[in-house]
Coordinates of C-alpha atoms in Angstrom, one line a residue:
X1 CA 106.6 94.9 111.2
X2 CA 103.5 94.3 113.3
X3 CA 100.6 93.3 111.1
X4 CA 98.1 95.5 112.6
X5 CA 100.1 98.6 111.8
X6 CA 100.3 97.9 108.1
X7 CA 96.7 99.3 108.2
X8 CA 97.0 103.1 109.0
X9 CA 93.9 104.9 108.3
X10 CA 91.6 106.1 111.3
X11 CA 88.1 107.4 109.7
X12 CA 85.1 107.5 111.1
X13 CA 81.8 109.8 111.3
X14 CA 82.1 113.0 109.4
X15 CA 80.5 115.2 106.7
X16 CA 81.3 112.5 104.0
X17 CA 78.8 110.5 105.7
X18 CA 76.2 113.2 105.9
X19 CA 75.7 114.6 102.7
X20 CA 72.8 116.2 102.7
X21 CA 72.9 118.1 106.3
X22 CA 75.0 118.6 108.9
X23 CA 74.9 117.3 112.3
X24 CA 72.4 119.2 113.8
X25 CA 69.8 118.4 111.0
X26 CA 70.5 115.2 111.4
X27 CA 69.8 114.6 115.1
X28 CA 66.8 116.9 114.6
X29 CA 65.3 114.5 112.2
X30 CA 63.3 111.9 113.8
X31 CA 64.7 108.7 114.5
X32 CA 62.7 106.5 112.2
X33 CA 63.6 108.9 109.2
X34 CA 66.8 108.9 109.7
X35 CA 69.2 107.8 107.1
X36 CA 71.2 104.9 109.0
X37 CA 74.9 105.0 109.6
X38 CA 76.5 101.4 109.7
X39 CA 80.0 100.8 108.1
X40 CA 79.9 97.8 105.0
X41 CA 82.6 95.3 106.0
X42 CA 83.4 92.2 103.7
X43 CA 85.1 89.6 106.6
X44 CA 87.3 87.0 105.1
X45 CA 88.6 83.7 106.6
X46 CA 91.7 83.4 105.8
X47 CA 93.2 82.0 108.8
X48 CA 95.4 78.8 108.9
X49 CA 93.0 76.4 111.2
X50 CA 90.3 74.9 109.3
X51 CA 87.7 75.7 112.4
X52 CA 85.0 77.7 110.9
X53 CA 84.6 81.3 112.8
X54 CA 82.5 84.0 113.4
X55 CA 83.1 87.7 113.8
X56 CA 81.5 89.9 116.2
X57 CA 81.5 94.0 116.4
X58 CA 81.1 94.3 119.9
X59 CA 79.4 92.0 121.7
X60 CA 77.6 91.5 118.4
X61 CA 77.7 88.6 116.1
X62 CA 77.7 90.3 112.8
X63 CA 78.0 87.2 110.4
X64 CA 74.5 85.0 110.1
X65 CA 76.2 81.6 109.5
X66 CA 80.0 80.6 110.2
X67 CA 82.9 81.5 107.6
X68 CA 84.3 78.5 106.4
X69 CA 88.5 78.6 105.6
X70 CA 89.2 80.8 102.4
X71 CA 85.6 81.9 102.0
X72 CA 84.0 85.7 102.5
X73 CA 80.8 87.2 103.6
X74 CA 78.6 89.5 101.6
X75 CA 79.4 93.0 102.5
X76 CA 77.5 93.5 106.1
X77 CA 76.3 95.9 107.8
X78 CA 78.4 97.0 111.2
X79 CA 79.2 99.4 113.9
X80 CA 81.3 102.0 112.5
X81 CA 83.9 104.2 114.1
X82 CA 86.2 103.3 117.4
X83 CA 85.2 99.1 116.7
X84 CA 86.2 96.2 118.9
X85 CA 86.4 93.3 116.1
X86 CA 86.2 89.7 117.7
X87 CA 86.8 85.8 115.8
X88 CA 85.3 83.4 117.5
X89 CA 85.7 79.7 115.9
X90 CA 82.1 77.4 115.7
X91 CA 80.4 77.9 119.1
X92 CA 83.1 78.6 121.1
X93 CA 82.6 81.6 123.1
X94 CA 85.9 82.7 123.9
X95 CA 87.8 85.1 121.7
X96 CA 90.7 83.8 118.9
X97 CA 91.6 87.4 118.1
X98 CA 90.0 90.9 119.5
X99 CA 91.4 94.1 118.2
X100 CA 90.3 97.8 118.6
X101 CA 90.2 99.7 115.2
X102 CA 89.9 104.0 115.1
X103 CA 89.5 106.2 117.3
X104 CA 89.5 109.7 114.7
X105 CA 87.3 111.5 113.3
X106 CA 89.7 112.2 110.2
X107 CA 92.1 111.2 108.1
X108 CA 95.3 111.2 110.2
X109 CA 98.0 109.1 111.3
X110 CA 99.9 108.2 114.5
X111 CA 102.8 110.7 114.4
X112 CA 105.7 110.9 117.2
X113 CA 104.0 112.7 119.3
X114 CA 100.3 111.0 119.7
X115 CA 98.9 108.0 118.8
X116 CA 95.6 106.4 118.8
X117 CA 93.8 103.1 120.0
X118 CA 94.4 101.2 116.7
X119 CA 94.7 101.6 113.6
X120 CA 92.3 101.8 110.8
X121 CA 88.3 102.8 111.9
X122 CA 85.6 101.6 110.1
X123 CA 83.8 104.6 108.1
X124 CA 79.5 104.8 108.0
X125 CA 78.8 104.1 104.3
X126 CA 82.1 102.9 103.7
X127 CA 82.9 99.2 102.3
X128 CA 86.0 97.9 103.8
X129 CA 87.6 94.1 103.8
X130 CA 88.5 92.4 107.4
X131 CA 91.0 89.7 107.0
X132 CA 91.3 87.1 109.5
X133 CA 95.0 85.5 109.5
X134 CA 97.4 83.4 111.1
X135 CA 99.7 85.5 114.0
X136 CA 103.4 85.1 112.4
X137 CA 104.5 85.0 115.9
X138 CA 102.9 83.7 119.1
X139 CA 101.7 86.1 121.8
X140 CA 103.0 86.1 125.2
X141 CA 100.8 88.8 126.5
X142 CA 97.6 87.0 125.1
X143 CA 98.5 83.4 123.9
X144 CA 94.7 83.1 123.4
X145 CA 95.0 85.4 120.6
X146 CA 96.1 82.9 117.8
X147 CA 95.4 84.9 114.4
X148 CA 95.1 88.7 113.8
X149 CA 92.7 91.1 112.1
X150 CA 93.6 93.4 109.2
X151 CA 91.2 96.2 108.0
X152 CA 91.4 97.6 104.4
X153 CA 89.2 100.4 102.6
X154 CA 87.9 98.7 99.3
X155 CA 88.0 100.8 96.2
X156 CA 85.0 99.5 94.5
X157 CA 84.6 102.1 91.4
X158 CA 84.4 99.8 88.5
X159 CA 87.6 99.6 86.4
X160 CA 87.8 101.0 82.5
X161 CA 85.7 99.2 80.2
X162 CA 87.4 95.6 79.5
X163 CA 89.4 95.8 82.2
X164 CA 89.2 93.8 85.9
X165 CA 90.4 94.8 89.3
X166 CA 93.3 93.0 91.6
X167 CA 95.1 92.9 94.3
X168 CA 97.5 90.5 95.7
X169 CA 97.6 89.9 99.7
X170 CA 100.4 87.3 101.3
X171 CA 99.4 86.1 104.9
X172 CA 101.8 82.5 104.9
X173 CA 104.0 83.0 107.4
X174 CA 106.8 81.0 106.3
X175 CA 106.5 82.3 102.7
X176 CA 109.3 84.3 101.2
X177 CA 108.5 87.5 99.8
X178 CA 106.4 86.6 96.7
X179 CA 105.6 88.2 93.0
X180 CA 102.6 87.2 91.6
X181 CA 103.2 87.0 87.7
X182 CA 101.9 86.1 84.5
X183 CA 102.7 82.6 83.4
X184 CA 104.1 84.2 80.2
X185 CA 106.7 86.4 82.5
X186 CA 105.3 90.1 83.1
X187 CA 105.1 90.8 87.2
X188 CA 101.7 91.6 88.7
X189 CA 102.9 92.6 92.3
X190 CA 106.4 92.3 93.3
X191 CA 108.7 91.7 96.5
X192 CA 105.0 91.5 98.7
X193 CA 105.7 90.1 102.4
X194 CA 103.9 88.5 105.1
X195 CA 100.3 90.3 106.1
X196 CA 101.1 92.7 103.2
X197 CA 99.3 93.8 100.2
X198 CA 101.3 94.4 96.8
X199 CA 102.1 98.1 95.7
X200 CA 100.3 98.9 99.2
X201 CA 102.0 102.4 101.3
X202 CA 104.0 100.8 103.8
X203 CA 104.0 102.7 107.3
X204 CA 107.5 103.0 108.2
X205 CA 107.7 102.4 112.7
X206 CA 110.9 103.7 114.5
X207 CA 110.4 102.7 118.4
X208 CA 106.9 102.1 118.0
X209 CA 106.4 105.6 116.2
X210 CA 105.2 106.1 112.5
X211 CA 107.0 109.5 111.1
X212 CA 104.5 112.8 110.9
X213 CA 104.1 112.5 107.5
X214 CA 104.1 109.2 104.9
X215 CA 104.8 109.9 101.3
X216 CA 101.6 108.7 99.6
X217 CA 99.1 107.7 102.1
X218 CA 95.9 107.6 101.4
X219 CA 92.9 105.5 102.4
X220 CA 93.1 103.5 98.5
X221 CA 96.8 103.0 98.9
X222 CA 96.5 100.3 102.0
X223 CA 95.3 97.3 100.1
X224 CA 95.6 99.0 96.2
X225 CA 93.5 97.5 93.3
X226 CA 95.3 97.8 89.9
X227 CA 93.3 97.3 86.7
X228 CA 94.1 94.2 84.6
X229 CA 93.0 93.0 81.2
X230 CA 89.6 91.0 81.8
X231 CA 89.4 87.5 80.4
X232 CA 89.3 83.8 80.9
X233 CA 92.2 81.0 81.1
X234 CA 94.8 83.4 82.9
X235 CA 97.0 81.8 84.6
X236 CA 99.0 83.1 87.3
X237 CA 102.3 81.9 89.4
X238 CA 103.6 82.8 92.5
X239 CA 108.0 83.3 92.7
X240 CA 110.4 83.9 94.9
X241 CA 111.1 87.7 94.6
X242 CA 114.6 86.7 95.6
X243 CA 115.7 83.3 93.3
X244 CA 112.2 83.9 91.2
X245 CA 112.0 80.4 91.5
X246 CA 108.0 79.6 91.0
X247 CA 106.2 78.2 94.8
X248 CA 104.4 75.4 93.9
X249 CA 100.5 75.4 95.2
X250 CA 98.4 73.0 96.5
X251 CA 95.1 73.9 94.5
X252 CA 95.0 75.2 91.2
X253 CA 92.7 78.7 91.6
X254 CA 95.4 80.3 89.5
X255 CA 95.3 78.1 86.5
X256 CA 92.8 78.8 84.1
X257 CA 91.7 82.1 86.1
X258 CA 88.6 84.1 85.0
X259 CA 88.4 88.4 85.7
X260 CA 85.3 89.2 84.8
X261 CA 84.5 93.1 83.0
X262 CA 83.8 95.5 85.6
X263 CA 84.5 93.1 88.1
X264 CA 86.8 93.7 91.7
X265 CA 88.9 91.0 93.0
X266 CA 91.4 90.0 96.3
X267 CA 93.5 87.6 95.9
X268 CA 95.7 86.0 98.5
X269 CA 98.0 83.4 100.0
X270 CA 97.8 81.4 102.9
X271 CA 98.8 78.5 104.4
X272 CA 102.3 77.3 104.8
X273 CA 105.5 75.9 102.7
X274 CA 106.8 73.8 105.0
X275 CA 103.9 72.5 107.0
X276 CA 99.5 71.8 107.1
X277 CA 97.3 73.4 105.8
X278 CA 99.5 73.6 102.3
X279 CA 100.1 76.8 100.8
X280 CA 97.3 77.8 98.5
X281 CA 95.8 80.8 96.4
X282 CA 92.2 82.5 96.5
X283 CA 90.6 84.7 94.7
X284 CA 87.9 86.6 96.6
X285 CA 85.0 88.7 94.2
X286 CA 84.3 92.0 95.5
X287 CA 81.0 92.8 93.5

């Protein structure tokens, strides 16, 4: 399962954007008055190498300072639409992953008879999470390409009152498929695999092709939040969804955990099991 394809959704400009007039009121409006259009994107290192790295839209450097390994930037403004996402690592120029997202101006899927340039577009006035992640596999075509990109739509309506946000994202690529559980036994997300989100609407491929129509698709069921009890001192595990033997971690950002009311959070696993960097947990704040 290609980790680009788990993210099907291919928005871009369209009356959700405008509001207020259509298109011809907008371009008749002068430039300076006009509202902007710029897609919010959240860009998360969570690759294996502990090179800091920058991300470009274009031929644009969009974040002001490097990302640091298992850190996020503030929600920036960037191209939306048909978007060429770049990583670049410190002040090297040359490109560690480059991949095209959108090309629709709706809500639409690649079906068996069309397709489109990638997969999900960046959306004007949108907030959306770019991942950064080790490649599970090594490319032939591009062996300069050593990580991937994976685009999500973030869901940032606040949660019912005492309640928090998750969702659970696995990008070790030697890790089994993983729950992620209370320490007292109930199951958060179960059976979640590599460059996959839990309770996320898989995209079924047969030769390459996705089927005309996916049961349950929608732009909030790529990278799903689900509402949790808000609190302090949670602590979490991570099992084996086969044995549910508990995978020990290298840090400790699931002990003692802290979900804030109202707040949104991502919270995944990198690194390896059986190699360096060791496998570890972070939890990412949305707002």
């Amino acid at each position: 399962m290609k980790i680009l394809k788990q993210a099907l959704l291919i928005l871009t400009l369209t009356a959700t954007v405008l509001t207020s007039c259509n298109k011809a009121d907008y371009l008749d409006i002068d430039a300076g008055d006009r509202i902007p259009l710029s897609a919010k994107v959240k860009f998360i290192n969570a690759r294996q190498s502990t090179v800091a790295v920058n991300f470009w839209d274009f031929t644009r450097k969009v974040t002001g300072t490097v990302l640091q390994r298992n850190t996020a930037s503030p929600y920036l403004e960037t191209q939306y639409g048909k978007v060429q996402f770049n990583l670049t690592e410190g002040t090297d120029p040359s490109y560690k992953a480059s991949y095209i997202f959108g090309g629709s101006a709706n809500f639409v899927q690649e079906t068996n008879s069309a397709s489109f340039a990638g997969p999900n577009g960046p959306i004007a006035d949108f907030a959306h999470s770019l991942f950064t992640v080790k490649k599970k596999l090594t490319s032939t075509v591009n062996p300069n390409n050593i990580d991937s990109l994976i685009l999500v739509y973030d869901d940032l309506s606040l949660p019912a009152s005492g309640k928090a946000k998750i969702r659970f994202a696995n990008f070790s690529p030697d890790a089994p498929k993983v729950d992620l559980s209370y320490a007292s036994g109930s199951v958060l997300f179960s059976a979640v695999g590599y460059g996959t989100f839990g309770g996320q609407t898989v995209i079924p491929y047969t030769a390459g092709k996705a089927p005309a129509v996916i049961e349950g698709l929608s732009w909030k069921t790529l990278g799903p939040f689900k509402e949790v009890d808000a609190g302090s001192g949670i602590n979490l595990l991570i099992k084996d969804n086969t044995n549910q033997t508990t995978i020990p971690l290298s840090n400790t950002a699931l002990t003692g955990a802290v979900f804030e009311n109202g707040k949104i959070y991502t919270i995944y696993l990198n690194g390896t099991l059986a190699g360096t960097p060791a496998l570890t947990a972070t939890i990412i704040s949305h707002n």
